CSV table of C-alpha atoms in Angstrom, one decimal:
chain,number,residue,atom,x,y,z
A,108,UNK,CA,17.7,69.8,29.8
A,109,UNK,CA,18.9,67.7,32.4
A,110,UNK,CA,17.2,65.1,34.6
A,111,UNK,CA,17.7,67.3,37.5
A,112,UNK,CA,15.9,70.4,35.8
A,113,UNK,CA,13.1,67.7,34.6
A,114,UNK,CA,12.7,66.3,37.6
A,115,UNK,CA,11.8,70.0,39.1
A,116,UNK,CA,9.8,71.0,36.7
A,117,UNK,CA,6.6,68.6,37.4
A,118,UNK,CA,6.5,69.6,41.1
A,119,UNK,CA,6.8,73.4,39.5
A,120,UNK,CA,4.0,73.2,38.1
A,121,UNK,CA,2.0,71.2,40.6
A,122,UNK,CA,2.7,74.4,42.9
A,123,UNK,CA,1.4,76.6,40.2
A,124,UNK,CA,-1.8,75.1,39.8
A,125,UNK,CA,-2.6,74.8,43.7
A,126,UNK,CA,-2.4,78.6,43.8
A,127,UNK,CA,-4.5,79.3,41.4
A,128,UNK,CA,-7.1,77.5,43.0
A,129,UNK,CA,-9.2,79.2,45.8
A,130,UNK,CA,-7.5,76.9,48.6
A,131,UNK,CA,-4.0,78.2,47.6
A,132,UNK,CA,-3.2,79.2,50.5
A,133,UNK,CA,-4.8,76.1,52.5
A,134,UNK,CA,-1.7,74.2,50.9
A,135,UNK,CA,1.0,76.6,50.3
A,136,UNK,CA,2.4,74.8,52.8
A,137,UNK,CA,2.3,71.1,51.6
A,138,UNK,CA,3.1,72.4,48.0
A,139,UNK,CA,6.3,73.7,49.4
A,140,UNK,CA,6.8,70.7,51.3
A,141,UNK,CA,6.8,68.5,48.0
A,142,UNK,CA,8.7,70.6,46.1
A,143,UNK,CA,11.7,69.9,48.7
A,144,UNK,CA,11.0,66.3,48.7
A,145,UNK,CA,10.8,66.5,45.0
A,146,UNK,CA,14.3,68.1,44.8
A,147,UNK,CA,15.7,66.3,47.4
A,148,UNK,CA,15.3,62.6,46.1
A,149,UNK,CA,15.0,63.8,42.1
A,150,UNK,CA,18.1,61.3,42.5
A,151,UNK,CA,16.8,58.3,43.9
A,152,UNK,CA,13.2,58.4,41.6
A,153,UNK,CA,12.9,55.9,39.2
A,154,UNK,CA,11.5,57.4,36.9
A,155,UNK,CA,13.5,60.7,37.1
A,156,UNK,CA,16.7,59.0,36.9
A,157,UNK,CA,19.3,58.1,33.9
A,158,UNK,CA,19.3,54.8,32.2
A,159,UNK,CA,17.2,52.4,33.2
A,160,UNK,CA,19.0,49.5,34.8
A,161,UNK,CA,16.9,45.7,36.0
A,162,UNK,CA,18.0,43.5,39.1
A,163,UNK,CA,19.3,40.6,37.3
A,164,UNK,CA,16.5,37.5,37.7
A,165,UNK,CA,16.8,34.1,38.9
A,166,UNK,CA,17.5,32.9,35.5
A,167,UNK,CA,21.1,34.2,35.8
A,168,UNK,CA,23.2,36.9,34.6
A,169,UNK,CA,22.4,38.6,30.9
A,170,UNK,CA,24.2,38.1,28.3
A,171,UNK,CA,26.5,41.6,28.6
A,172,UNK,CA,27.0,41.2,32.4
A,173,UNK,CA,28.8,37.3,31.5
A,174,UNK,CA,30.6,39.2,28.7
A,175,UNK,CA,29.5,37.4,25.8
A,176,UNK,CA,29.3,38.4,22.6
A,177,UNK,CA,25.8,38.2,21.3
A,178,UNK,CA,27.2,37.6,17.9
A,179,UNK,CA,28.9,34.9,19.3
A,180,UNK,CA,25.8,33.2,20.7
A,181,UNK,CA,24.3,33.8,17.5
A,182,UNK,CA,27.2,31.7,15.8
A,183,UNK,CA,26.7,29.2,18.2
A,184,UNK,CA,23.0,28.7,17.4
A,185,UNK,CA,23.7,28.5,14.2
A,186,UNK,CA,26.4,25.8,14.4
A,187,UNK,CA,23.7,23.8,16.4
A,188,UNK,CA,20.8,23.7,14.0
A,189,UNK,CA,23.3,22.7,11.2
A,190,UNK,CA,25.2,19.7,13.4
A,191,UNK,CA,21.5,19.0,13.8
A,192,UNK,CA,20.5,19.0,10.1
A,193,UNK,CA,23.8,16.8,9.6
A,194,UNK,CA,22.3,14.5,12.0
A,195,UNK,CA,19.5,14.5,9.9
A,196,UNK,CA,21.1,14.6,6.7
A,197,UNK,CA,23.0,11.2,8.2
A,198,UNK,CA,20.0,9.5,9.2
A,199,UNK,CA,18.4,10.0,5.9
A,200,UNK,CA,21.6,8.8,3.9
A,201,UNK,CA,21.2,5.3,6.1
A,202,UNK,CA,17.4,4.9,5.8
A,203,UNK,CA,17.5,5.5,2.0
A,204,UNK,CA,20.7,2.9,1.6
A,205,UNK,CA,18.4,0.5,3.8
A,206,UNK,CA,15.5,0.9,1.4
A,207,UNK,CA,18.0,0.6,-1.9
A,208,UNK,CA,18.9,-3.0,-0.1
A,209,UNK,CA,15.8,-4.1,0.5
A,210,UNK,CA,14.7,-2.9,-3.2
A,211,UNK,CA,17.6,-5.4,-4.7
A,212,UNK,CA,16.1,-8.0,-2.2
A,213,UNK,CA,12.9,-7.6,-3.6
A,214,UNK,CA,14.3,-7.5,-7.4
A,215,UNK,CA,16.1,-10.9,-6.7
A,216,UNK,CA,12.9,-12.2,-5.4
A,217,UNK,CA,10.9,-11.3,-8.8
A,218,UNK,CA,13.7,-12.9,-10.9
A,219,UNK,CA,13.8,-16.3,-9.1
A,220,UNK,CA,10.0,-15.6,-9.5
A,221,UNK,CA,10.4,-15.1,-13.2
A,222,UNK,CA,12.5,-17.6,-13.8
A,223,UNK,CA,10.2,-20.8,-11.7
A,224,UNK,CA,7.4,-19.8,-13.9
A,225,UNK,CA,9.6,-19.8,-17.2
A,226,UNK,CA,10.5,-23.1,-16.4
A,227,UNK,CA,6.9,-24.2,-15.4
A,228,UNK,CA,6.0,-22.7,-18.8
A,229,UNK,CA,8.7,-25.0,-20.9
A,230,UNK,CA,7.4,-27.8,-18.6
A,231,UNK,CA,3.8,-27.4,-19.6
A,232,UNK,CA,4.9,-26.8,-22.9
A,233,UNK,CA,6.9,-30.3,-23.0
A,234,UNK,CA,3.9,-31.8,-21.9
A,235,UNK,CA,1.5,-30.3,-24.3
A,236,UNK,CA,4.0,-31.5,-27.1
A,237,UNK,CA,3.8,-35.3,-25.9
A,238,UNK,CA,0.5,-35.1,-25.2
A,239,UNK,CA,0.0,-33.7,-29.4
A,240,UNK,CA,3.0,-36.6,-30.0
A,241,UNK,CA,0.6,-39.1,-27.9
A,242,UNK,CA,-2.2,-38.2,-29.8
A,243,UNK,CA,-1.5,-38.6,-33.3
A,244,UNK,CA,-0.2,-42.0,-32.5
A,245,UNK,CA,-3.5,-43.0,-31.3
A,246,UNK,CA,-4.9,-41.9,-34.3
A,247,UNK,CA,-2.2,-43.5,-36.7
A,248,UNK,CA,-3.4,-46.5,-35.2
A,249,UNK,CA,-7.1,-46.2,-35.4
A,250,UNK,CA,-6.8,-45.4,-38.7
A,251,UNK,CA,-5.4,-48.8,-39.7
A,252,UNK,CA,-8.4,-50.5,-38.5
A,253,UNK,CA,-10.8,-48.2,-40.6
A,254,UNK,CA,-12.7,-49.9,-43.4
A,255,UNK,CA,-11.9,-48.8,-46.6
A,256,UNK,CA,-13.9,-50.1,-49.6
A,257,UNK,CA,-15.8,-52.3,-47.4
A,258,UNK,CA,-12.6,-54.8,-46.5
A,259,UNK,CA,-10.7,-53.8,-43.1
A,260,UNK,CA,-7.2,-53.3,-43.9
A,261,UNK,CA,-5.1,-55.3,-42.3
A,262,UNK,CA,-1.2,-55.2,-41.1
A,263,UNK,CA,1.4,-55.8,-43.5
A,264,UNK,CA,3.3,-58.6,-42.6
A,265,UNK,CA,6.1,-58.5,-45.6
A,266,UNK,CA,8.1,-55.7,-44.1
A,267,UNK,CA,11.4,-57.5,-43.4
A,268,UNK,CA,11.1,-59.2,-46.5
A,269,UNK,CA,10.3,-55.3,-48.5
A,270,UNK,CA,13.1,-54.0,-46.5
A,271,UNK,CA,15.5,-55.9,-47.7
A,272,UNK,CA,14.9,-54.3,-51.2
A,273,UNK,CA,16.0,-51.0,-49.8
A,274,UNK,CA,19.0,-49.4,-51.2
A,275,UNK,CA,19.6,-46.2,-49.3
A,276,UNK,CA,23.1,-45.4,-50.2
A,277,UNK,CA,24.5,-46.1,-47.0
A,278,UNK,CA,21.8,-44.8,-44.3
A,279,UNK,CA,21.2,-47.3,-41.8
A,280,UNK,CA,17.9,-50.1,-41.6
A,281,UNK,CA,17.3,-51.8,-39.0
A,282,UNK,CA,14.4,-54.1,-37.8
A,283,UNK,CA,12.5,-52.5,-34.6
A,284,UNK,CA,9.9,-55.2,-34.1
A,285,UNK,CA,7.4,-55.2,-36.5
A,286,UNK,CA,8.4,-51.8,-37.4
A,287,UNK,CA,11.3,-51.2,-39.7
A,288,UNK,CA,13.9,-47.8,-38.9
A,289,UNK,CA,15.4,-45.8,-41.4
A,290,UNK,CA,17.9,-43.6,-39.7
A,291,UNK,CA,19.2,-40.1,-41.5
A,292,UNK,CA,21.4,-38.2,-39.8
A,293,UNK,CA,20.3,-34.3,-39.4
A,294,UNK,CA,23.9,-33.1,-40.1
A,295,UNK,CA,23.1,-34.3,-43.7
A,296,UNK,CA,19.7,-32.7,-44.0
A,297,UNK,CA,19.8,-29.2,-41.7
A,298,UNK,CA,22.2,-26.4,-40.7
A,299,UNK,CA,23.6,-27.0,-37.3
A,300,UNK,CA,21.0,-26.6,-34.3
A,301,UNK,CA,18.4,-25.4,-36.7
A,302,UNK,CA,15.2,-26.9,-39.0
A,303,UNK,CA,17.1,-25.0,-41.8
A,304,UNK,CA,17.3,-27.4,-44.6
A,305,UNK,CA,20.5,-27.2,-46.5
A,306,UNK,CA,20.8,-27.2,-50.7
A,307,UNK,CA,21.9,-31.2,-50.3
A,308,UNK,CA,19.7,-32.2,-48.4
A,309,UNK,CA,17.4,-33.2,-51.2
A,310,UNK,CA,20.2,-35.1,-53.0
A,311,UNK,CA,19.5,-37.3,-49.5
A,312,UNK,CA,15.6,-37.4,-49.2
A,313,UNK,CA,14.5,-38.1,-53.3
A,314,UNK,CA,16.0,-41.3,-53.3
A,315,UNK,CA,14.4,-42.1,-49.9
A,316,UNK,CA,10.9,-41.1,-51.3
A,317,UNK,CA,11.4,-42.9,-54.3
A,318,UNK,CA,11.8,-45.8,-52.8
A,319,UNK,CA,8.8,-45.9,-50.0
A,320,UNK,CA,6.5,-44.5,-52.7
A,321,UNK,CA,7.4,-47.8,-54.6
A,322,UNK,CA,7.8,-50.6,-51.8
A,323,UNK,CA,5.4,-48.8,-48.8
A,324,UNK,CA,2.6,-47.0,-50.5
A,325,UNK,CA,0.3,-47.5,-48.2
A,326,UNK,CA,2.1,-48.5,-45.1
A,327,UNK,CA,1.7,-45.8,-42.3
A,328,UNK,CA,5.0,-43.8,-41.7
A,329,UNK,CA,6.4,-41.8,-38.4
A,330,UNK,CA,8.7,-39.4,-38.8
A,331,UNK,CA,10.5,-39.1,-35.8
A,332,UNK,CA,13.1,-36.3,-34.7
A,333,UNK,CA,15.9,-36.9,-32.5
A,334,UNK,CA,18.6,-34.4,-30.9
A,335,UNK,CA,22.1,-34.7,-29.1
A,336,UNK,CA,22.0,-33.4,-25.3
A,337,UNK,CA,23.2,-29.5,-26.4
A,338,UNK,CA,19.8,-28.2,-26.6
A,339,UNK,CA,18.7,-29.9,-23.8
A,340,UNK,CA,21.4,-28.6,-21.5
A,341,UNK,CA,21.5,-24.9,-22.6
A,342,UNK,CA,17.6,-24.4,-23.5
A,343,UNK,CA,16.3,-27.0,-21.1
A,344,UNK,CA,13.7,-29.9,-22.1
A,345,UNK,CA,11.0,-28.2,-24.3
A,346,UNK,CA,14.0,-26.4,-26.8
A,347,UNK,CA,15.7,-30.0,-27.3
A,348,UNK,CA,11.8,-30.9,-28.3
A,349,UNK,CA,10.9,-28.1,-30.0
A,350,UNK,CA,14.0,-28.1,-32.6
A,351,UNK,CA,13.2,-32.2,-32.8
A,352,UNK,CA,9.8,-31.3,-34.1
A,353,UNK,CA,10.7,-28.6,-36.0
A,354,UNK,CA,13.0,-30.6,-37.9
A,355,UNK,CA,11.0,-33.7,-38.4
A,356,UNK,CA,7.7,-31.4,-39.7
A,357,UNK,CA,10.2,-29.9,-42.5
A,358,UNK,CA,11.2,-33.3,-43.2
A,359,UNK,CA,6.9,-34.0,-43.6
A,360,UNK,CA,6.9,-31.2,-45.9
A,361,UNK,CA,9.9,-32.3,-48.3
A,362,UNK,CA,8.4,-35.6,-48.6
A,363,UNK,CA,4.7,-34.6,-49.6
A,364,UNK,CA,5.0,-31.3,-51.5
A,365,UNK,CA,8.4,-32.0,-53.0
A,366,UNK,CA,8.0,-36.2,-53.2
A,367,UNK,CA,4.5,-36.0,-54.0
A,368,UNK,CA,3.6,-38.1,-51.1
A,369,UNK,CA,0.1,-38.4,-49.4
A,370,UNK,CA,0.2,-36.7,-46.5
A,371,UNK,CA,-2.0,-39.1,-45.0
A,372,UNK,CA,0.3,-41.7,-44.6
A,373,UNK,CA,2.8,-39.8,-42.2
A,374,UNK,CA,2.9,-38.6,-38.5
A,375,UNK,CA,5.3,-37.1,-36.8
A,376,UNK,CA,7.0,-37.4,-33.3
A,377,UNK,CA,9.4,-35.2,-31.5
A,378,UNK,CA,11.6,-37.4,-29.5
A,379,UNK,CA,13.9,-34.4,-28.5
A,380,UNK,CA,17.2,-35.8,-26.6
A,381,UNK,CA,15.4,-39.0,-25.9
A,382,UNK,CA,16.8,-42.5,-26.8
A,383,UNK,CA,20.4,-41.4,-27.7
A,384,UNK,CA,22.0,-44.3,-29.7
A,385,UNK,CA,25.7,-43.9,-28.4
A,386,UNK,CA,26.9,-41.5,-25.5
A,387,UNK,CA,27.1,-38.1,-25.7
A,388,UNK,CA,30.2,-37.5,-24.3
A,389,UNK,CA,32.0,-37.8,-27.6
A,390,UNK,CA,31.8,-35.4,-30.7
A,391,UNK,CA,31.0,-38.6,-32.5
A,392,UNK,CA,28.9,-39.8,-30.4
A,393,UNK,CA,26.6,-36.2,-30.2
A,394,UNK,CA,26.2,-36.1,-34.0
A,395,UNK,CA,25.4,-40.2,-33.8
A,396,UNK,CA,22.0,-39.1,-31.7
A,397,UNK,CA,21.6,-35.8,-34.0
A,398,UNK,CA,19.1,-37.7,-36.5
A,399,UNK,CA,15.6,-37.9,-38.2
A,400,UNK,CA,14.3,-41.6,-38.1
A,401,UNK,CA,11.4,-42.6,-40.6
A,402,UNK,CA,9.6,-45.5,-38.8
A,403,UNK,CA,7.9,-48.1,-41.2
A,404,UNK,CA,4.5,-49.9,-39.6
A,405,UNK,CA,2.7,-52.6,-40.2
A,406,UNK,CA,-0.4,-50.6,-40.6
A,407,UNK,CA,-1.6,-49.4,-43.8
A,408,UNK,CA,-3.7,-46.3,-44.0
């Protein structure tokens, strides 16, 4: 059926159903009348025409009327929103790289952290040794002015003349005072840069024993360790102290468990890369300071 035939047909039927009626007649007329306007402008009503077609709007001209594909504009909106998540990946890429700097600024800021309080710690640790060092000279010397069997025992005052009966094969003896030094060096007694004793060492410290056991028996005895500049430079203060007390303890316990020597009658002082008796620029001169120095007192325990 065509639009035309369509477009009759309602004012058909409008016809029919006025005659039917009792006023039929009344408006035979104007029924007539409609059905010639009807067929007359079936063309020009809107809704008895062909396809639909709008007045373009203020917005401009549809997408078919600028001949554009609408595949095409799809494309195009598609190549927008991923420029736009490139944008976004980009801006992520740069904030992250920000935050990986400022993570390796923060992990340089904890080591230098790390580091100040390791070397606060071997500080306080120095300290604490000296202050142990400090102490057991303080008691070394009260204990020469305790009474034993009712007499206070006084300082010997024979020592130069006793230490010139020493006979150490060679190890130096010098007079300090009223103290008198016996000087061993550590290559002869340790491994290098340990508190290792070596096999020889004992063919070294016997004879030593021997001899204070007979000349000093009761003379109060430091045992003082000394080191070159090595430790001190690559392990900083409290290493160069701690191998120099190491050391001079293992020297304590050869010459009481092994000598039989009261163990009373010995202290021990860590003197580290303190006091060095020649330079240590030299080879010589490093393994001159390397040493373990048994210091003779007046005082008698």
């Amino acid at each position: 059926m065509s639009g035309a035939d369509a477009a009759l047909k309602t004012p058909i039927r409008m016809i029919r159903a006025v005659r039917d009626r009792r006023t039929g007649r009344r408006f035979s007329g104007l029924c007539i009348a409609l059905a010639v306007l009807a067929v007359a402008g079936c063309n020009q009503n809107p809704y008895l025409a062909g396809p639909t077609t709008y007045p373009p709007t203020s917005v401009g001209p549809s997408i078919s009327q600028q001949g554009i594909n609408p595949n095409d504009s799809r494309l195009a909106e598609l190549t927008r929103r991923v420029q736009l998540l490139d944008d976004n990946n980009r801006q992520l890429h740069t904030q992250l790289a920000q935050s990986e700097q400022q993570a390796q600024v923060y992990r340089e800021e904890l080591d230098l952290v790390r580091k100040q309080l390791a070397d606060t710690n071997q500080q306080l640790e120095s300290a604490s040794i000296a202050a142990r060092e400090a102490e057991n000279k303080v008691r070394g010397f009260q204990a020469s002015t305790q009474m034993r069997g009712g007499a206070s025992i006084q300082p010997n005052t024979n020592l130069s003349r006793l230490a010139s009966q020493l006979n150490l094969g060679g190890l130096p003896v010098r007079q300090d005072g009223d103290r008198i030094r016996i000087a061993i060096p550590s290559d002869q007694l340790f491994a290098p840069g340990t508190a290792q004793l070596i096999q020889q060492s004992a063919q070294v410290l016997d004879p030593v024993a021997a001899q204070l056991r007979s000349l000093f028996p009761r003379q109060r005895i430091g045992i003082e360790g000394y080191t070159d500049n090595a430790q001190a430079m690559n392990g900083g203060a409290a290493a160069s102290h701690q191998l120099a007390s190491a050391q001079a303890s293992a020297v304590l316990d050869m010459l009481t468990r092994r000598a039989g020597m009261p163990l009373g009658q010995f202290f021990i002082v860590a003197q580290g890369a303190n006091r060095p008796l020649q330079p240590n620029a030299s080879a010589a001169g490093r393994a001159a300071n390397r040493r373990i120095e048994l210091v003779i007192y007046p005082e008698t325990f």
